[in-house]
Coordinates of C-alpha atoms and ligand atoms in Angstrom, one line a residue:
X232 CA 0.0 0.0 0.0
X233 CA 2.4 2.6 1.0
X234 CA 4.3 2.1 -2.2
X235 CA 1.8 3.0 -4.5
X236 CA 0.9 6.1 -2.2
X237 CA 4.3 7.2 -2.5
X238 CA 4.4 6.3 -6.3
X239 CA 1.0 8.5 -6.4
X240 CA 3.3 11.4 -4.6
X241 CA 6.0 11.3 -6.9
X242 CA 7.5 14.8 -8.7
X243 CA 5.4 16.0 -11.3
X244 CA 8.9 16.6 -13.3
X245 CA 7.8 18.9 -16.1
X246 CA 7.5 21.4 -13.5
X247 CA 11.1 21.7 -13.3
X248 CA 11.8 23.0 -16.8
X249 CA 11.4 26.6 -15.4
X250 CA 8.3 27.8 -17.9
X251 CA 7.3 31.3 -17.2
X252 CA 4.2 30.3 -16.4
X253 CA 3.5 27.5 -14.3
X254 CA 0.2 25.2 -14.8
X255 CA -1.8 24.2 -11.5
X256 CA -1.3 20.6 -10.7
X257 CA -3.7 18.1 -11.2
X258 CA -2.5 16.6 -8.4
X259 CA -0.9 17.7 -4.8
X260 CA 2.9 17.9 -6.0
X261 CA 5.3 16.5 -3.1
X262 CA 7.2 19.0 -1.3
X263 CA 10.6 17.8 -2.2
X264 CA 12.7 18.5 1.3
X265 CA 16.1 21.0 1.0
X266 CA 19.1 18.4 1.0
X267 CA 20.1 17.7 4.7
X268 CA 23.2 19.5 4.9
X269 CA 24.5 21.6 8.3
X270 CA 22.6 25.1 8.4
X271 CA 19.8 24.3 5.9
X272 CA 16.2 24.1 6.4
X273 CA 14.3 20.8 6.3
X274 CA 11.7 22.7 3.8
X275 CA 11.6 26.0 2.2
X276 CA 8.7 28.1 1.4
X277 CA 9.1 30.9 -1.2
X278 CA 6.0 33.2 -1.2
X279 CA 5.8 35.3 -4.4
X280 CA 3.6 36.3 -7.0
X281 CA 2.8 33.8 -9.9
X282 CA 1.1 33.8 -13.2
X283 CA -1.3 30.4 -12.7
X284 CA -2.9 28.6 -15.8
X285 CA -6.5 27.3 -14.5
X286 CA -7.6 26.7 -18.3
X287 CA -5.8 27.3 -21.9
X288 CA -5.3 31.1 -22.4
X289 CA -7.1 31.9 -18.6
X290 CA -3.8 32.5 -16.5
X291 CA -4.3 34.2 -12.9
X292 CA -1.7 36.1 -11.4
X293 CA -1.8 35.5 -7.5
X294 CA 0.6 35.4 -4.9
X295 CA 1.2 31.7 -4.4
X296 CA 3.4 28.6 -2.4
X297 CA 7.0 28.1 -4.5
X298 CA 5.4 29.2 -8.1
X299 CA 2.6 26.6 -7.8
X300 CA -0.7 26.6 -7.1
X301 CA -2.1 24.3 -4.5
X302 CA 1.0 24.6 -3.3
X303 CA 3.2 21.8 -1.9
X304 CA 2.1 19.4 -0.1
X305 CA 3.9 19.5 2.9
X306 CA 4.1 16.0 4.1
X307 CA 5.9 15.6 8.0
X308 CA 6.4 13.0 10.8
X309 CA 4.6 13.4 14.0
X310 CA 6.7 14.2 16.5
X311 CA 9.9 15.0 14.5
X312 CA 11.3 18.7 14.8
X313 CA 11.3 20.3 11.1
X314 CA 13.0 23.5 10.2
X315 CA 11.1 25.5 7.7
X316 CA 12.6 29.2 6.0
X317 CA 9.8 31.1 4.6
X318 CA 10.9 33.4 2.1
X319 CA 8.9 36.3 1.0
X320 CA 9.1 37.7 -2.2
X321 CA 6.7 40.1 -2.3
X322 CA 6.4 43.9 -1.2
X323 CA 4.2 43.4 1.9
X324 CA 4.6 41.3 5.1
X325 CA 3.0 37.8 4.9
X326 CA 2.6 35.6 7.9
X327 CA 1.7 31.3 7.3
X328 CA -0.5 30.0 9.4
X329 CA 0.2 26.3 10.3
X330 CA -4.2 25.6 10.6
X331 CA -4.8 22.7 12.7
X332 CA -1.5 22.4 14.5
X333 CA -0.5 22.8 18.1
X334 CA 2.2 24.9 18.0
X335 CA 3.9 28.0 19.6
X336 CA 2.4 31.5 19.0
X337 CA 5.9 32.4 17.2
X338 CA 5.1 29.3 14.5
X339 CA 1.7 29.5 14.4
X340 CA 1.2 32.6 11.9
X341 CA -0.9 34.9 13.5
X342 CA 0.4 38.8 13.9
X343 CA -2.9 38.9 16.4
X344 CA -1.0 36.1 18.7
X345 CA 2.2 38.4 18.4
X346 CA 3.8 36.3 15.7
X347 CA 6.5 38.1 13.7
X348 CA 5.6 38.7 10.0
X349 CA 7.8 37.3 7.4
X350 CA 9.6 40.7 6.2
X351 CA 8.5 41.7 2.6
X352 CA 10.9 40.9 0.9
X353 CA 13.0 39.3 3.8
X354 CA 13.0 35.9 5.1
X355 CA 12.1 33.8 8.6
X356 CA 13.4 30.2 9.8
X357 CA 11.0 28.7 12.5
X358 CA 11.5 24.9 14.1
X359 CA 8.3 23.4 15.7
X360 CA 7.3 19.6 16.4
X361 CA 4.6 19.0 14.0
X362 CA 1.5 17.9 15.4
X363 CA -1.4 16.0 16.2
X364 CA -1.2 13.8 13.1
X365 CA -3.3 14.1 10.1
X366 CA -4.5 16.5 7.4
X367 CA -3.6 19.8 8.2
X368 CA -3.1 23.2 5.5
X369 CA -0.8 26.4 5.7
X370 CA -2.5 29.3 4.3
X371 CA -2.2 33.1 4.6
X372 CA -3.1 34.8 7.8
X373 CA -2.9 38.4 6.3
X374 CA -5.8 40.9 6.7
X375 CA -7.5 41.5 3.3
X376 CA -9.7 44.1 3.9
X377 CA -11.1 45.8 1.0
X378 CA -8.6 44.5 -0.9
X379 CA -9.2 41.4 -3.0
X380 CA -6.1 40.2 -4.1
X381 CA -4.8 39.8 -0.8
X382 CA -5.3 37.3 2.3
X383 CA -6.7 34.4 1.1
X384 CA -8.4 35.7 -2.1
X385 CA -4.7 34.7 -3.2
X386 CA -3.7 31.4 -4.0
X387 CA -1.6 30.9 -0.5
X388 CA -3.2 27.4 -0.2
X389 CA -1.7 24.3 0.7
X390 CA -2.1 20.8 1.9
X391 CA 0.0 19.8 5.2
X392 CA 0.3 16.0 6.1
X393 CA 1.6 14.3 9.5
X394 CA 1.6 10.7 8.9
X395 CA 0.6 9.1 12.5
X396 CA 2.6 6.3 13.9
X397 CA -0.5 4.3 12.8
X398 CA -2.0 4.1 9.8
X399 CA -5.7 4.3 9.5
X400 CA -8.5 2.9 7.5
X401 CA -8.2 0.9 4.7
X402 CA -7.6 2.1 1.1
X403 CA -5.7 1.6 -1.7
X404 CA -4.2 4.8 -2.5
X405 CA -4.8 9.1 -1.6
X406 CA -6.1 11.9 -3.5
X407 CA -5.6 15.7 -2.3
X408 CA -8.6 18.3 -3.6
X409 CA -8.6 21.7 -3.2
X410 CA -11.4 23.9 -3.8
X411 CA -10.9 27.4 -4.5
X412 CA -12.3 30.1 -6.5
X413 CA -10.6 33.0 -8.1
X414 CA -11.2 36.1 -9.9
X415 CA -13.5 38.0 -6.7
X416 CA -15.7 41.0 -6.7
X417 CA -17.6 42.7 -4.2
X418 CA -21.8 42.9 -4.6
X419 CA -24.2 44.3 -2.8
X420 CA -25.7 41.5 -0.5
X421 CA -25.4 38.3 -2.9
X422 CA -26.2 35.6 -0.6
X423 CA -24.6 32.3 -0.3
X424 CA -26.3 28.8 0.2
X425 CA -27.4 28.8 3.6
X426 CA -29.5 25.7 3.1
X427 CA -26.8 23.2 4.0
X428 CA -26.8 22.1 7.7
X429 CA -29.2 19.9 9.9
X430 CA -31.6 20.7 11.6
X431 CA -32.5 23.3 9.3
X432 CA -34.5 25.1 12.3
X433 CA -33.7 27.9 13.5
X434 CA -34.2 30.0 17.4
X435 CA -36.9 32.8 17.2
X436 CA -35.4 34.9 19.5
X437 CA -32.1 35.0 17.5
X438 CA -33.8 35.5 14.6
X439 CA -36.3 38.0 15.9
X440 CA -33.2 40.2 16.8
X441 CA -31.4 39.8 13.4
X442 CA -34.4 40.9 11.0
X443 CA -35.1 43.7 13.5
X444 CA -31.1 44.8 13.4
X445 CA -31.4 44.6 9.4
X446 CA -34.6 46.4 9.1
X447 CA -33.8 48.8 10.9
X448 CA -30.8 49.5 9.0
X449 CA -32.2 49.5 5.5
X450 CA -34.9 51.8 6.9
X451 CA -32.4 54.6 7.7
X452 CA -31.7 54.1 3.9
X453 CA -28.4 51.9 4.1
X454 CA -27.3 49.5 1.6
X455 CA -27.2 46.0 2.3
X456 CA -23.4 45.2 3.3
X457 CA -20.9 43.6 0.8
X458 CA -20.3 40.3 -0.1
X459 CA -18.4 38.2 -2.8
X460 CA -18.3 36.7 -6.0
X461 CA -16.1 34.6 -8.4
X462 CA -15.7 33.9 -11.9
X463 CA -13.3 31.4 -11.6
X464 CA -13.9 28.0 -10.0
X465 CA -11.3 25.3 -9.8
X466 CA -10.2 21.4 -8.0
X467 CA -6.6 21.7 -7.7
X468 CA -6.3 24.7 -9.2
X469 CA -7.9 23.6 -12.7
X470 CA -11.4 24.8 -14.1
X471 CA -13.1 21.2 -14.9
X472 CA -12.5 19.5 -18.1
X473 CA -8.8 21.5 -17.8
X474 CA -6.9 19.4 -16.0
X475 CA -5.6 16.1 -15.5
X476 CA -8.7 13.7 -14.8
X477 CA -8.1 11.5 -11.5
X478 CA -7.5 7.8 -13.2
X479 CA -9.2 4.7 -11.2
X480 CA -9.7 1.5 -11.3
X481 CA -12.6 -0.7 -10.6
X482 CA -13.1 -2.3 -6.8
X483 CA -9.7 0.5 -6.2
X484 CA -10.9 2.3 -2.8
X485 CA -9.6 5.8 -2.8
X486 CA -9.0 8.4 0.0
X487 CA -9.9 11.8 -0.5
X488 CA -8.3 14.5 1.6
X489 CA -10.4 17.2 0.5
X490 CA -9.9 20.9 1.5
X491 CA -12.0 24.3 1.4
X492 CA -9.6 26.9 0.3
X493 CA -11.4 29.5 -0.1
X494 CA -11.6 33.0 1.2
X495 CA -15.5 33.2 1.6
X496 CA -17.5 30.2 0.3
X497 CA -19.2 27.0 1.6
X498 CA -18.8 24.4 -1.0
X499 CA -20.1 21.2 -1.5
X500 CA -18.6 18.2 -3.5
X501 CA -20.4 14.9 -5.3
X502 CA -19.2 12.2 -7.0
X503 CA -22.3 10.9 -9.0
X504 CA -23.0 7.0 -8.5
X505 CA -20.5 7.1 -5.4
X506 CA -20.7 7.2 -2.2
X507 CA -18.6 9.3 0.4
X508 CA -17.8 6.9 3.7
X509 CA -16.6 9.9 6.2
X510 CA -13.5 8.8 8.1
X511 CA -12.1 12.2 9.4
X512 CA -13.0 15.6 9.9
X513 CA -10.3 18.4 9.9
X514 CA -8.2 15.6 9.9
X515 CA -9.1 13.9 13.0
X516 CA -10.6 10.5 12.8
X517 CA -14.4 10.2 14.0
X518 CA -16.0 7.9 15.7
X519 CA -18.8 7.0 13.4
X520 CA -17.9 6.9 10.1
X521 CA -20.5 7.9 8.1
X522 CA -21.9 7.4 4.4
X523 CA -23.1 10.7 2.7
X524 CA -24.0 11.6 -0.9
X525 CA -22.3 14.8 -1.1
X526 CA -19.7 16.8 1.5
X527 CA -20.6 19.7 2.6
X528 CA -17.4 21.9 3.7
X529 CA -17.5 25.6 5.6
X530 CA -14.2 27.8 4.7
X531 CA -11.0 25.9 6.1
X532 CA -13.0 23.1 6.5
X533 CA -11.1 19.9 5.5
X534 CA -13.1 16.0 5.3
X535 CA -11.4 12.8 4.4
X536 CA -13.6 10.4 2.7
X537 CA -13.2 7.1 1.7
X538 CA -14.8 5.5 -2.0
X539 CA -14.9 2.3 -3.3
X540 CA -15.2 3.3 -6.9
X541 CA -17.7 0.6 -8.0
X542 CA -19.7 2.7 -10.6
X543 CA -17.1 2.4 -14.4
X544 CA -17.9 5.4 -16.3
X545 CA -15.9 8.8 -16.9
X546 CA -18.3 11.7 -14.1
X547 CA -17.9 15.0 -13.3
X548 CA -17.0 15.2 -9.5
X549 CA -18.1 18.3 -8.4
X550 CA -20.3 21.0 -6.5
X551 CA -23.9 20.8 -6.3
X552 CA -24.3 24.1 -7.7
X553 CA -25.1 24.3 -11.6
X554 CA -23.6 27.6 -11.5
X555 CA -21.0 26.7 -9.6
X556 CA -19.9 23.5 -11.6
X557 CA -19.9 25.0 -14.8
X558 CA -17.5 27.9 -13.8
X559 CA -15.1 25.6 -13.2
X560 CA -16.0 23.8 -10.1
X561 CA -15.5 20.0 -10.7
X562 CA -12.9 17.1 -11.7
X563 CA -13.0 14.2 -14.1
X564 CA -12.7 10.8 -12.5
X565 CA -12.5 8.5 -15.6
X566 CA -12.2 4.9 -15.1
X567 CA -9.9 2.4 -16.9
X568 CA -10.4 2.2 -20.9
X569 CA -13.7 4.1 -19.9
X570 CA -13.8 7.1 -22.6
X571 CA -16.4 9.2 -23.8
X572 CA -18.8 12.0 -22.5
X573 CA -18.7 13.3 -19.1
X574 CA -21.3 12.7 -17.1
X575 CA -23.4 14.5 -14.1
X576 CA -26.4 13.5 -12.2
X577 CA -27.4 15.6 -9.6
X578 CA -27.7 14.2 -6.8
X579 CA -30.7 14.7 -4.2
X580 CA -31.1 17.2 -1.7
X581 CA -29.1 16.6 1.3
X582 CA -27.8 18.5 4.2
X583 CA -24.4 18.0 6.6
X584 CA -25.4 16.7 10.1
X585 CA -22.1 17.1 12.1
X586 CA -23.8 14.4 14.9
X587 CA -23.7 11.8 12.1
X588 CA -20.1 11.3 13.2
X589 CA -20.2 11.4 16.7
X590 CA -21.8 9.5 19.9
X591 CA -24.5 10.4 21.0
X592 CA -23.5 12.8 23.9
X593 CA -20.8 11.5 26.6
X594 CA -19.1 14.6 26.7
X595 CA -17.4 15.0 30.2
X596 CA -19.2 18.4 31.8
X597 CA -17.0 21.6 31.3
X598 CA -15.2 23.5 34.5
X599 CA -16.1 26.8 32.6
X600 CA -18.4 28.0 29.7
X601 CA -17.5 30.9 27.9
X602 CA -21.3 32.3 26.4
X603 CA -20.8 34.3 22.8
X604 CA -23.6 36.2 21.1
X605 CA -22.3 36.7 17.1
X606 CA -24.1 39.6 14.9
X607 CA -23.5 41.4 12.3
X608 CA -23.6 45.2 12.2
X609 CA -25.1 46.0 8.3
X610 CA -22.7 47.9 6.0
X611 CA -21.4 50.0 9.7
X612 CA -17.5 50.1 7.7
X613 CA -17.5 52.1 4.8
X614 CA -20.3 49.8 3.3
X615 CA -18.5 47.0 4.6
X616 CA -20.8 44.6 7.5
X617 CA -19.2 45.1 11.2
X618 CA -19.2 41.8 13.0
X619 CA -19.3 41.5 16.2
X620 CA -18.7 38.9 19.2
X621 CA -20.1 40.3 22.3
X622 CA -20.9 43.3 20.9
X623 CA -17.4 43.8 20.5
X624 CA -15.7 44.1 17.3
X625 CA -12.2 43.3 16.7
X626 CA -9.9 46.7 16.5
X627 CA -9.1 47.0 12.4
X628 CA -6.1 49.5 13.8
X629 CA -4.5 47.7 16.1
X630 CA -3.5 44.0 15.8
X631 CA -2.9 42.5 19.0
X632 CA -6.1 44.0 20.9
X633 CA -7.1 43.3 24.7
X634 CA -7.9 39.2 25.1
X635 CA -11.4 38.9 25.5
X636 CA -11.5 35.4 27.3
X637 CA -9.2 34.0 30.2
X638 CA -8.1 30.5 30.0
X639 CA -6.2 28.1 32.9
X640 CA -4.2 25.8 31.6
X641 CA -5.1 22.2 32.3
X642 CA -8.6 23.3 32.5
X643 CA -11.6 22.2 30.1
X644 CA -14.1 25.1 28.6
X645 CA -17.4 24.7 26.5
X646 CA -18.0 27.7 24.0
X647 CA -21.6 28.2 23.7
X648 CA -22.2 30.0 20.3
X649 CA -25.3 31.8 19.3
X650 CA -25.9 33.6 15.8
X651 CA -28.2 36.5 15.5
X652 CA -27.0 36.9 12.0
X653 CA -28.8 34.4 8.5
X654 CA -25.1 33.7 7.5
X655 CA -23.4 30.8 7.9
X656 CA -20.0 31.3 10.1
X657 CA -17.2 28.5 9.8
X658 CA -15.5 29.9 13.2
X659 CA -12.0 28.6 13.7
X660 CA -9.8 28.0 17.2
X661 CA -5.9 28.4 16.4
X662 CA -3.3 26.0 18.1
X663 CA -5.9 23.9 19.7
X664 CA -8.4 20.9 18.9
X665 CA -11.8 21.3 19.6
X666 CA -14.8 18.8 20.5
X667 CA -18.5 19.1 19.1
X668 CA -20.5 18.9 22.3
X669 CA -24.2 20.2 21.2
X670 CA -25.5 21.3 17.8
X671 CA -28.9 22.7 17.9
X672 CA -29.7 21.0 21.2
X673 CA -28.3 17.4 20.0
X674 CA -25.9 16.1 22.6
X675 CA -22.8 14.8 20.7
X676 CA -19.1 13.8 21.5
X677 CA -15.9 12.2 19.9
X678 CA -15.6 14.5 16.7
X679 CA -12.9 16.6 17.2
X680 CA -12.0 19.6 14.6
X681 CA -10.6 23.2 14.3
X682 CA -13.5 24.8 12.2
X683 CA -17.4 24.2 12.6
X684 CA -19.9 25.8 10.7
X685 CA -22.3 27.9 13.3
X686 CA -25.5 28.5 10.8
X687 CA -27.9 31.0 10.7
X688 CA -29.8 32.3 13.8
X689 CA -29.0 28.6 15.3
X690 CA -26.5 27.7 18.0
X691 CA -23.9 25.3 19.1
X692 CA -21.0 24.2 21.9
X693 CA -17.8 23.0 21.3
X694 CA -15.0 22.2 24.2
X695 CA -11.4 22.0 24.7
X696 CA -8.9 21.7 26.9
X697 CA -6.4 24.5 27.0
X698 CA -3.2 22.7 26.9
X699 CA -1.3 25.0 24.9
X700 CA -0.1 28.0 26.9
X701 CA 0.5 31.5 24.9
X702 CA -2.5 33.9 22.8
X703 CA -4.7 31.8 21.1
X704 CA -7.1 33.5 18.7
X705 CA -10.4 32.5 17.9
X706 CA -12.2 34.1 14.5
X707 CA -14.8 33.2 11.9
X708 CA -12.8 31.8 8.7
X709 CA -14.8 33.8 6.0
X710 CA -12.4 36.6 5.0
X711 CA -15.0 39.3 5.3
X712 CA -16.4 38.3 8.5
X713 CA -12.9 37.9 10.2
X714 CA -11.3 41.2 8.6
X715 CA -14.5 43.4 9.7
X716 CA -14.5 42.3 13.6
X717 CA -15.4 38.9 13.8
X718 CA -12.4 37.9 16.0
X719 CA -11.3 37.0 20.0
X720 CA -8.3 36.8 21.2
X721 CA -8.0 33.9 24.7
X722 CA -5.2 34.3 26.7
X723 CA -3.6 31.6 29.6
X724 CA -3.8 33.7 33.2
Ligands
CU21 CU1 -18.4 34.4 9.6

């Protein structure tokens, strides 16, 4: 098994002949480690700005991971010390945020945390003990603001992953997908899919306070905030029938590692006349794998699915939307000596039920519970929607504000989350692994994650244990929401 993985890793050598422009990989390309000799790093990342080819004659420029776009995957051993130089090549400060790993504030790529930037144009070595196992991602941790070529409208994706001392599941070989759009522009209140969780019910008194807010805003004459849109959707950085298809064989039972890189969407992801079997979350493993027609993945969100491909025929893997898919969101799975037509069936409706993968609640009883109240501020920012936690908003002007929660290390704390804003918020907890404890009212335990999708006007708890002393920010994962206040800094006391 492991050597046909590693045969799947392999370089993709025509990268090497130094082309101007670089075409995105059909497949994650294998970090290929610096040489070990005294004084060099185990890995380096150069972070520069690269013309990307996502279809013949449609060629991006973004700032991107060493000229490539996903960019390497970054594959490490738990528990063994890596060096890594990060080498900016650009004109502004970048910081790389190491999403879903427990490590120091000075690794983990967050200027709010007090991490140093990477100097533009300059370059910083960090060492850190990679950690806990599984499928991780670097990305951007930059503000974006109004700005749409920066944070993570760029193409700063890539996939990170720490092979565990034991090797789970069963499956024949891996696949890395990224989904990520490109080419954004700002509209007046376009809204995204927010029919995608279960329950779909939502609390009156959340909602009550949310339509009020927003009536009351467009009364005194206000526009509705801004939001985004793309015209450029791509799997591994290819709009669909542009890339390389993914080749299978009958009864062959692949792994998909699949990731959300975008800046502001929820995507979804079907594999007509397959099935998904769920066997980790944000990379964690959970305790009821789970069989879904179509993933369902907030912002940052990452599931690893298992299927048995059982079904010969040459389909369009892709997103649920029509719209969507035929921008460029989808990837050709073609069987062996299968040729012809693409195919797409839609598939029916379904929705993502996080307590699918869990037990049925178990969860030990928290020593403190920290209560949060999101809403959302209509166009208060220069057009722009404030977000706020508390009613507090997140200082634009100055990075490392005043931490908002206390934390004792050692100690376990439930987050009780309530919206009293329609959108969907994949909310994200830096250096730490978190527990789904209640969704909607449904006890649940044993799925573990670093992003969870809180939808609209509903409510949810996740715990953790602090165990990983120094600033810890907490912020929704949707650029917009997170660069216009949506963020809390936790502190150890
Ligand atoms: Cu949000």
């Amino acid at each position: 098994m492991s050597v046909t993985r590693r045969d799947f890793l392999r370089t993709a050598g025509a990268l090497a002949g130094g082309a101007l422009v670089r075409p995105a990989l059909a497949a994650a390309d294998p970090f290929v480690p610096s040489p070990r000799v005294q004084g060099a790093a185990d890995y380096t990342i150069r972070i520069a700005a690269t013309p990307i080819e996502v279809a013949p004659d449609k060629i991006i420029s973004m700032i991107a991971y060493n000229g490539q776009f996903p960019g390497p995957l970054v594959r490490f051993k738990e528990g063994q010390r890596v060096t890594v130089d990060l080498v900016n090549e650009t004109d502004a400060p970048e910081q790389l945020h190491w999403h879903g790993q427990r490590v120091p504030v000075d690794v983990d790529g967050a200027a709010e945390e007090g991490t140093p930037y990477i100097p533009a144009r300059g370059t910083r070595r960090i060492s850190f003990i990679p950690g806990p196992a599984g499928y991780r991602f670097y990305h951007t941790h930059n503000r974006a603001g109004a700005d749409l070529s920066a944070g993570q409208y760029s193409g700063q994706v890539g996939h990170v992953y720490i092979d565990p001392k034991h090797e789970p599941g069963s499956y024949d070989r891996e696949v890395f997908l990224v989904l990520k759009e490109f080419g954004p522009t700002f509209s007046r209140g376009g809204d995204m899919p927010q029919d995608v969780l279960s329950p779909s019910t939502t609390i009156p008194s959340l909602e009550q306070r949310g339509e009020s807010a927003m009536k009351a805003s467009l009364a005194k004459g206000m526009p509705k905030g801004y939001e985004v849109g793309y015209d450029t959707f791509t799997i591994n950085g290819r709009m669909l029938g542009h890339g390389e298809p993914i080749r299978v064989k009958q009864r062959e039972r692949i792994l998909f590692h699949v990731l959300n890189g975008s800046a502001t969407e929820i995507r979804s992801l079907a594999l007509p006349g397959h099935r998904f079997r769920v066997v980790a979350l944000d990379g964690n493993p959970v305790p009821t794998p789970t069989t879904v027609p179509v993933l369902w993945l907030g912002t940052a969100e990452r599931v690893s699915a298992i299927v048995e491909m059982n079904h010969p025929g040459v389909w369009i893997m892709g997103d649920t939307s029509d719209d969507d898919r035929s921008h460029g969101m989808g990837i050709v799975v073609e069987y062996a000596s299968r040729k012809g037509k693409t195919q797409w069936i839609t598939p029916p409706k379904s929705r993502w039920d996080y307590t699918a993968f869990g037990k049925s609640g178990g969860a030990p009883p928290p020593d403190e519970t920290f209560e949060m109240v999101i809403a959302k501020d209509n166009a208060a920012v220069d057009g722009f929607n404030r977000w706020t936690i508390n009613g507090a908003s997140y200082p634009m002007a100055n990075t490392m504000a005043k931490p908002a929660f206390h934390l004792h290390e050692g100690r376990r704390y439930r987050v009780h989350m309530r919206n009293e804003s329609d959108d969907v918020h994949p909310v994200h907890l830096h250096r730490h692994t978190f527990e789904l404890t209640n969704i909607m009212g449904r006890a649940t335990s044993g799925v573990m994650k670093d992003v969870v999708m809180l939808g609209g006007y509903q409510e949810l708890s996740f715990d953790f244990v602090a165990n990983d002393p120094g600033l810890t920010l907490f912020h929704c994962h949707q650029q917009l929401h997170m660069d216009f206040g949506f963020m809390a800094l936790f502190d150890y006391v």
